[in-house]
Short mmCIF file of C-alpha atoms and ligand atoms in Angstrom, two decimals:
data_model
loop_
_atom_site.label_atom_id
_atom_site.label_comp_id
_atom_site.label_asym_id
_atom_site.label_seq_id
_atom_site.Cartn_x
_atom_site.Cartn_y
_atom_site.Cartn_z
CA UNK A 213 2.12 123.45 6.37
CA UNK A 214 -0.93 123.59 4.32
CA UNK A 215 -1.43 125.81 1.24
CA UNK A 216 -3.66 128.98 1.60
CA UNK A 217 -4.37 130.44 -1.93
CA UNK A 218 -5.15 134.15 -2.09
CA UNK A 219 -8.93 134.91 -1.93
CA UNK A 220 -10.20 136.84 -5.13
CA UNK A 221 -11.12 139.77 -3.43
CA UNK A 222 -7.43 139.48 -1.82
CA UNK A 223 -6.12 139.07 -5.47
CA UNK A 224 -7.98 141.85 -6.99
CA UNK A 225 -6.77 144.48 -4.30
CA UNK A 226 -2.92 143.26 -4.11
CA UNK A 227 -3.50 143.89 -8.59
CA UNK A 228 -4.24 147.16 -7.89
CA UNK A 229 -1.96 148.46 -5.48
CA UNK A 230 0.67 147.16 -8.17
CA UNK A 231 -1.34 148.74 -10.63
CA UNK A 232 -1.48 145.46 -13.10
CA UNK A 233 1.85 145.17 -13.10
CA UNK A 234 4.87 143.17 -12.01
CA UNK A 235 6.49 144.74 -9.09
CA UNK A 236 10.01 143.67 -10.59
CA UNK A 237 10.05 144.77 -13.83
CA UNK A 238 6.78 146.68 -14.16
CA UNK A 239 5.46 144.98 -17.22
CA UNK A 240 1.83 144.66 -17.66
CA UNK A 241 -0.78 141.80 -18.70
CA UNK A 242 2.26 138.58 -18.38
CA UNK A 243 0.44 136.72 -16.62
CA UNK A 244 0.87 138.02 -13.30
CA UNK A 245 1.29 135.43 -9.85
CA UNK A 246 1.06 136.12 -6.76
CA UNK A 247 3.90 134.72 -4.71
CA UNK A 248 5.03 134.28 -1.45
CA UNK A 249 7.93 135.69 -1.01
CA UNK A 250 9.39 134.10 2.42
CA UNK A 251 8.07 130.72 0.26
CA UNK A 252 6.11 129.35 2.75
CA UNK A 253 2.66 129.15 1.28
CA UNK A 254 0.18 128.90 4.29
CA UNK A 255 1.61 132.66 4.76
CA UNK A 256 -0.58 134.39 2.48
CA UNK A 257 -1.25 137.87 4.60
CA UNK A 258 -0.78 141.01 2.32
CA UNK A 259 2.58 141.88 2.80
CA UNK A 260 4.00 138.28 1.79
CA UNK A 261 2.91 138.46 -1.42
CA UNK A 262 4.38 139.72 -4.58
CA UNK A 263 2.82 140.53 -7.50
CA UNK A 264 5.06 139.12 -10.00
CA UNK A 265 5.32 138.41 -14.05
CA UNK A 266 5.53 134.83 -15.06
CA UNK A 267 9.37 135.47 -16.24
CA UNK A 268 10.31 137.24 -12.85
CA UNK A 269 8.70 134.20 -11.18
CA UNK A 270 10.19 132.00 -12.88
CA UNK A 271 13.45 133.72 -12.61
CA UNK A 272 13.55 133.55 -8.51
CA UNK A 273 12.91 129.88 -8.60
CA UNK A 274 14.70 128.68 -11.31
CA UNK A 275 17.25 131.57 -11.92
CA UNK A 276 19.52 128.79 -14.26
CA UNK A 277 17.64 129.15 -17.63
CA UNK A 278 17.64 133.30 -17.75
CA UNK A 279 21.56 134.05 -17.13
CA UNK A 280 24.76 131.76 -17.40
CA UNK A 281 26.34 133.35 -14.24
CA UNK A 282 24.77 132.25 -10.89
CA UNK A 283 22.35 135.19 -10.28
CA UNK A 284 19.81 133.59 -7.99
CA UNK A 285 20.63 136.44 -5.97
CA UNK A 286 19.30 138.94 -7.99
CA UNK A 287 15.53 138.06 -7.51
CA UNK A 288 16.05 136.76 -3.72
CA UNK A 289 13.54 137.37 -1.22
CA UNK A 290 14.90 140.21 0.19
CA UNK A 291 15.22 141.63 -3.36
CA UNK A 292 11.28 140.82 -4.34
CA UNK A 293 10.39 142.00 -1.12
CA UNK A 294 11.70 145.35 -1.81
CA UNK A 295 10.58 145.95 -5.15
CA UNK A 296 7.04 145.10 -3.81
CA UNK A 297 7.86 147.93 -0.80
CA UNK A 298 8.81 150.25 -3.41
CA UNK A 299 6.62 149.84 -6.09
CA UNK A 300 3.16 149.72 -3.91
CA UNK A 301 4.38 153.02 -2.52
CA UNK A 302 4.95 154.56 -5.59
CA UNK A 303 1.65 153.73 -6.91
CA UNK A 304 0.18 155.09 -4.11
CA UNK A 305 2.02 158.06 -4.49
CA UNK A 306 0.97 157.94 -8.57
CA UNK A 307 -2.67 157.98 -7.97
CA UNK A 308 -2.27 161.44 -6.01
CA UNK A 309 -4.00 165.00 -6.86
CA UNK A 310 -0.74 166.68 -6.90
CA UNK A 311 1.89 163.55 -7.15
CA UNK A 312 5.56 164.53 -6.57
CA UNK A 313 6.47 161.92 -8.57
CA UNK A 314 7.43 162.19 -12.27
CA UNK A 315 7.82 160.58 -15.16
CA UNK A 316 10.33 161.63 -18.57
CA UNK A 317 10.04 160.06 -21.88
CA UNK A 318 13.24 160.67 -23.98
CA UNK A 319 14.63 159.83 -27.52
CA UNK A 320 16.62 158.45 -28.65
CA UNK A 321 18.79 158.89 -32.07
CA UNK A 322 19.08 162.23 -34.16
CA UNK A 323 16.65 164.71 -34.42
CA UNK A 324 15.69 163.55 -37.69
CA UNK A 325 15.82 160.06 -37.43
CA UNK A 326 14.10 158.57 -33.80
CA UNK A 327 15.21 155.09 -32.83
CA UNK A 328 13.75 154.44 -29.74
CA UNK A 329 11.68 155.81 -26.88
CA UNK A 330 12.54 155.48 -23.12
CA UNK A 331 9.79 156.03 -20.09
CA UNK A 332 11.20 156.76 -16.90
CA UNK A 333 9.07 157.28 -13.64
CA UNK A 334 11.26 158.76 -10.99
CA UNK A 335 11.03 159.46 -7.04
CA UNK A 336 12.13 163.34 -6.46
CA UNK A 337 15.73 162.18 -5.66
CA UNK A 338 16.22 160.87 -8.73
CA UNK A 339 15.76 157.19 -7.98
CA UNK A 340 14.15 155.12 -10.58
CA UNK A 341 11.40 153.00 -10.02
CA UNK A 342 10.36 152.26 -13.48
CA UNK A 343 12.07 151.85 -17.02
CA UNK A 344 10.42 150.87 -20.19
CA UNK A 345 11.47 151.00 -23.54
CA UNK A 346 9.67 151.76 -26.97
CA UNK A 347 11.46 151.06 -30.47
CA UNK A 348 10.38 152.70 -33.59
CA UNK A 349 11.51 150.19 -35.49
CA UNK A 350 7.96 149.27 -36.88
CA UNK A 351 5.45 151.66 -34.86
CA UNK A 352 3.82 154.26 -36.01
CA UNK A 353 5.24 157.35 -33.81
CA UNK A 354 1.97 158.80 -33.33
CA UNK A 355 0.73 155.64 -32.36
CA UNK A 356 3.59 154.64 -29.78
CA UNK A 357 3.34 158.37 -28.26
CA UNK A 358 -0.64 157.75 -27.59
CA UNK A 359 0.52 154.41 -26.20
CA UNK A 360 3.16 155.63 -23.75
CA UNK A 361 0.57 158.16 -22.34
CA UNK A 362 -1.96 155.52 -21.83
CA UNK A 363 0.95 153.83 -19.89
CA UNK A 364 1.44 157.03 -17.72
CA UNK A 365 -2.20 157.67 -17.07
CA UNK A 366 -2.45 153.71 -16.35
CA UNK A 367 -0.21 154.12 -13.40
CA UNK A 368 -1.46 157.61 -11.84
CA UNK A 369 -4.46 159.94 -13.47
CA UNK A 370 -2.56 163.21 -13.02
CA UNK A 371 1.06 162.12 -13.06
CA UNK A 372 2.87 164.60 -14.88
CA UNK A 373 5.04 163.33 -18.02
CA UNK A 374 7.87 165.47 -19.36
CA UNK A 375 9.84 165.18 -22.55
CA UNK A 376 12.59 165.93 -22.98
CA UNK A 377 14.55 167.85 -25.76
CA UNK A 378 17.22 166.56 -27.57
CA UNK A 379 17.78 163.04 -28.33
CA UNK A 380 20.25 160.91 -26.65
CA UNK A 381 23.08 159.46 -29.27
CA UNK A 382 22.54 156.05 -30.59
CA UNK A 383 24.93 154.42 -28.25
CA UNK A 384 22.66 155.00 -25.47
CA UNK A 385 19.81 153.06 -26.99
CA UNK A 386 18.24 151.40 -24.52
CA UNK A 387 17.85 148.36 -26.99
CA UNK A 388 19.03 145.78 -23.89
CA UNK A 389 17.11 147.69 -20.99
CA UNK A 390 20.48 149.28 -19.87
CA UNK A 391 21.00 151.74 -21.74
CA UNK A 392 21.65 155.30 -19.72
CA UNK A 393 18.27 156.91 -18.46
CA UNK A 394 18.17 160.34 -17.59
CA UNK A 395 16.59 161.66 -14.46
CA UNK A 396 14.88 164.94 -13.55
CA UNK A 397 16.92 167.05 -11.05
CA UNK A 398 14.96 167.29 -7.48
CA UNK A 399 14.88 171.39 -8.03
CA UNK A 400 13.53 170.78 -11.55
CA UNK A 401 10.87 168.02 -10.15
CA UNK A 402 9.90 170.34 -7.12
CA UNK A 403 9.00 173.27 -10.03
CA UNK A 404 7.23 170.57 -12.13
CA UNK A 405 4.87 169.18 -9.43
CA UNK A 406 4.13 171.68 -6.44
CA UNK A 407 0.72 172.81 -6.92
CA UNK A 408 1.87 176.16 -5.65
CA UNK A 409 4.57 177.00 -7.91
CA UNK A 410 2.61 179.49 -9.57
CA UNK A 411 2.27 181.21 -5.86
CA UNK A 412 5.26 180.16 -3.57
CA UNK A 413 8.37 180.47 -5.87
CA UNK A 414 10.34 183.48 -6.42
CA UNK A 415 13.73 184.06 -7.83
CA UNK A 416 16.32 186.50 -6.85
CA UNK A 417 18.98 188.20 -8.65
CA UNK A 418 22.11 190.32 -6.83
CA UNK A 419 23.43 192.16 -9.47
CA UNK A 420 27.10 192.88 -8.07
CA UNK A 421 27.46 197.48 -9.01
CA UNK A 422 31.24 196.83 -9.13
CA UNK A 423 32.01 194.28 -11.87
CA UNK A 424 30.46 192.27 -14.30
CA UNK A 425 28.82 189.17 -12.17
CA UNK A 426 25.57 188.62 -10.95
CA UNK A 427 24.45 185.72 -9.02
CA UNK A 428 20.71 183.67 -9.08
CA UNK A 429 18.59 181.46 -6.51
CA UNK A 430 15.76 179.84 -6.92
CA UNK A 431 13.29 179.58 -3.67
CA UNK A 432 9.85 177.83 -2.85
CA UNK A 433 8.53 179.16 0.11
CA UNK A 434 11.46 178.97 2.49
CA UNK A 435 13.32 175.93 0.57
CA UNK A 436 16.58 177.17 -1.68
CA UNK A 437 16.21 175.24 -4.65
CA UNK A 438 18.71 176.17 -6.67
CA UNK A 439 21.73 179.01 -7.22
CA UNK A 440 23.52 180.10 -10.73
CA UNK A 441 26.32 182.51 -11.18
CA UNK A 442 27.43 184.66 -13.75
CA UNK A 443 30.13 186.41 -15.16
CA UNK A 444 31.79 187.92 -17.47
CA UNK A 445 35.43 186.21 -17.56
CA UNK A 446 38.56 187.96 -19.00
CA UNK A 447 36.14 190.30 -20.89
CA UNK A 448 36.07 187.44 -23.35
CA UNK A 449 33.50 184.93 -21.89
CA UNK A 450 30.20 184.81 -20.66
CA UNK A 451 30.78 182.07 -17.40
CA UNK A 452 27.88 180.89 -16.67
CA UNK A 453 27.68 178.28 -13.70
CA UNK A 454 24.82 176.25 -11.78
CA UNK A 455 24.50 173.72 -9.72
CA UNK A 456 24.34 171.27 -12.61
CA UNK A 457 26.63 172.41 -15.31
CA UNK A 458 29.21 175.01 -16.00
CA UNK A 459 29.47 176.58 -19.84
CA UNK A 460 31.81 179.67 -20.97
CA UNK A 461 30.31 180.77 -24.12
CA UNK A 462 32.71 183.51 -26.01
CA UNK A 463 31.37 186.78 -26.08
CA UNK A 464 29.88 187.99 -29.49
CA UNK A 465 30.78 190.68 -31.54
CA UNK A 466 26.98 191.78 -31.20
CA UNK A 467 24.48 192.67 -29.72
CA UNK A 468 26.18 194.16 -26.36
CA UNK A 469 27.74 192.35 -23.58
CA UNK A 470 24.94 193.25 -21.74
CA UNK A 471 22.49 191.99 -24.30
CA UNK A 472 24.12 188.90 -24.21
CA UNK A 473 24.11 188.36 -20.57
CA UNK A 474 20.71 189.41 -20.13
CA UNK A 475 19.18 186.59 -22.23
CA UNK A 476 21.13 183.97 -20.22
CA UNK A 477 19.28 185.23 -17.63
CA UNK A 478 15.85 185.66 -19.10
CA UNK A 479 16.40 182.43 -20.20
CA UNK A 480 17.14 180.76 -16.51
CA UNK A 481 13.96 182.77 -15.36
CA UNK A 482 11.67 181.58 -18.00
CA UNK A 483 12.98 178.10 -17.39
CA UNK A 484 12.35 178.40 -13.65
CA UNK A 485 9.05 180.43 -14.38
CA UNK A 486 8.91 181.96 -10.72
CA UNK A 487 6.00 183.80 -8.93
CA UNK A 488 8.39 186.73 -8.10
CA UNK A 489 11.29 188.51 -9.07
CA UNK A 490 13.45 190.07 -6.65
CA UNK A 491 16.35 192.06 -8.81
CA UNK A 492 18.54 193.27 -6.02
CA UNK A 493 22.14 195.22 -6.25
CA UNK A 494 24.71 197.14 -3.69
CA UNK A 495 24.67 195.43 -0.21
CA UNK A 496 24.56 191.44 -0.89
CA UNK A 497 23.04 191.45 2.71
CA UNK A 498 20.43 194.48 2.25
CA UNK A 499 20.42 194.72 -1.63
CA UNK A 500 18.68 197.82 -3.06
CA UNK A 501 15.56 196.65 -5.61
CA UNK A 502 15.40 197.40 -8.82
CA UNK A 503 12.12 197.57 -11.84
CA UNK A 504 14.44 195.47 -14.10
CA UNK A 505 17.41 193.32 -15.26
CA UNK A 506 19.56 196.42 -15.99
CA UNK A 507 22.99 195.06 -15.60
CA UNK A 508 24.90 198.28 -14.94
CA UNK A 509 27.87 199.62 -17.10
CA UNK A 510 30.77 197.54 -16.06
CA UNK A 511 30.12 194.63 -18.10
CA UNK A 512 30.92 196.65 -20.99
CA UNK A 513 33.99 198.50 -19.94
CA UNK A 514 34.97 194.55 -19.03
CA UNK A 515 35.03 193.67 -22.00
CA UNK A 516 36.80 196.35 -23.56
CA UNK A 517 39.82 196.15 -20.84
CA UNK A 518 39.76 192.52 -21.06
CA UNK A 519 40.56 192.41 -17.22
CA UNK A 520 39.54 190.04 -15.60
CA UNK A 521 35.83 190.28 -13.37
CA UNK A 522 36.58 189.13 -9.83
CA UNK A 523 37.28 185.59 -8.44
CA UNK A 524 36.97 182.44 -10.70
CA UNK A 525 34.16 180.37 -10.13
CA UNK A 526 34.40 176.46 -10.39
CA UNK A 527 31.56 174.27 -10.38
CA UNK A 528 29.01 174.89 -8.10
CA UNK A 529 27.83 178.31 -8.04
CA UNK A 530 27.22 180.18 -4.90
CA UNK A 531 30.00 179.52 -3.17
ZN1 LIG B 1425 8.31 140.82 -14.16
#
């Protein structure tokens, strides 16, 4: 078995499809190998080789010096060969008009004080394919915010990045590269990315006549993204209920019940930011439309007779 190094032009491509960077742990300008991942090195066709990082490289054949537990496992072939699978096709994917891939930078710390900085690029479903991590420790924040979306437009041109609100507490500081990264919900990433959003999505609303609950889907084109529920629960509560959380807030003295309710709602639709509005009420399977969110009269006299408003909803709305 003889040796067949890479040609240049061989090397240059198989950079680019990885984007610069180690397929394993997506770091940049270490000093990147190519290696063959079913280690016989006359077998240097495209899909045998691995863009790795000196460390990763290192780490597959001499997995001893990087962990005290046997862990040559964790970098086999199998696993290099994946990471290569995954990351080329992400990349690809990256470098798209319209990619439906994302990536989220969040914070880390207290609103006044910012520790650290994690970038997450995510598939729709949620599954990571990239983690770095940013500390503030000596940075200028300015500085590292300029530098994280160089790193974004390094991997795809018109990849969209999203912050998001609200640090994360202190004990999720990704400090040792494990710290808890949050993910964009596939709804949520579907009305980030589709170039037709602004055409294709609508939202309905059946406004239940009888008592005090409504209930709220989310649709793009013929796909039902998402459904939330609300109601108004022992005339003391405002339940409201998605298919991600579930929060009863107490009722206020003021404004109205209705008020109240009505800004949930505004504030689901101005999240979602649909194309149309479809505000339906009487027959849930031919619903009459109406201009405007006008919730009708029984979510006050709910609250006032503190009975309760119809069946208790769990979890997941819709059901
Ligand atoms: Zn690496």
């Amino acid at each position: 078995m003889t040796r067949d190094n890479p040609t240049d032009a061989q090397r240059a491509k198989l950079l680019d499809a990885n984007a610069d960077r180690c397929c394993v742990c997506k770091r940049p300008n270490l000093g990147l190998h190519l290696h063959h991942i079913d280690g016989n090195s006359s077998n240097t066709v495209d899909s045998n080789l691995a863009v790795l990082c000196v460390e990763d490289h290192d780490r597959h054949h001499r997995p001893g010096p990087y962990s005290t537990s046997v862990n040559h496992l964790d970098l086999s072939a199998e696993v290099i060969a994946e990471h290569k699978r995954s990351w080329e096709a992400f990349v690809i994917e990256a470098r798209e008009d319209a990619p439906t891939v994302i990536a989220t930078l969040a914070a880390y710390g207290t609103v006044e004080s910012i520790h650290s900085f994690k970038l997450v690029m995510q598939w729709p479903d949620e599954r990571i394919e990239y983690e770095r991590s940013f500390h503030l420790l000596a940075a200028n924040p300015d500085r590292l915010t300029d530098e994280i979306i160089a790193e974004v437009q390094a991997i795809g041109p018109h990849l969209k990045l999203v912050f998001l609100s609200e640090p994360l507490p202190i004990e999720y500081c990704p400090c040792c590269g494990t710290g808890y990264s949050r993910t964009v919900k596939p709804a949520l990433v579907a009305r980030l990315t589709d170039p037709t959003w602004e055409i294709d999505s609508a939202c309905t609303i059946y406004v239940n006549p009888k008592q005090a609950s409504l209930a709220i889907s989310i649709f793009l084109r013929e796909a039902h993204l998402f459904s939330g529920s609300l109601h108004l629960c022992q005339g003391r509560f405002l339940h409201y209920a998605n298919d991600y959380y579930d929060e009863r807030v107490p009722v206020r003295k003021s404004p109205s019940v209705r008020a109240q309710a009505t800004a949930i709602i505004r504030s689901v639709i101005q999240e979602w930011a649909p194309a149309t509005l479809l505000i339906g009420t009487g027959n849930h399977d031919s619903p009459t439309l109406i201009e405007d969110l006008n919730l009708p009269c029984c979510w006050e006299t709910s609250a006032l007779t503190h009975h309760s408003t119809g069946p208790a909803r769990k979890g997941r709305a819709g059901r």
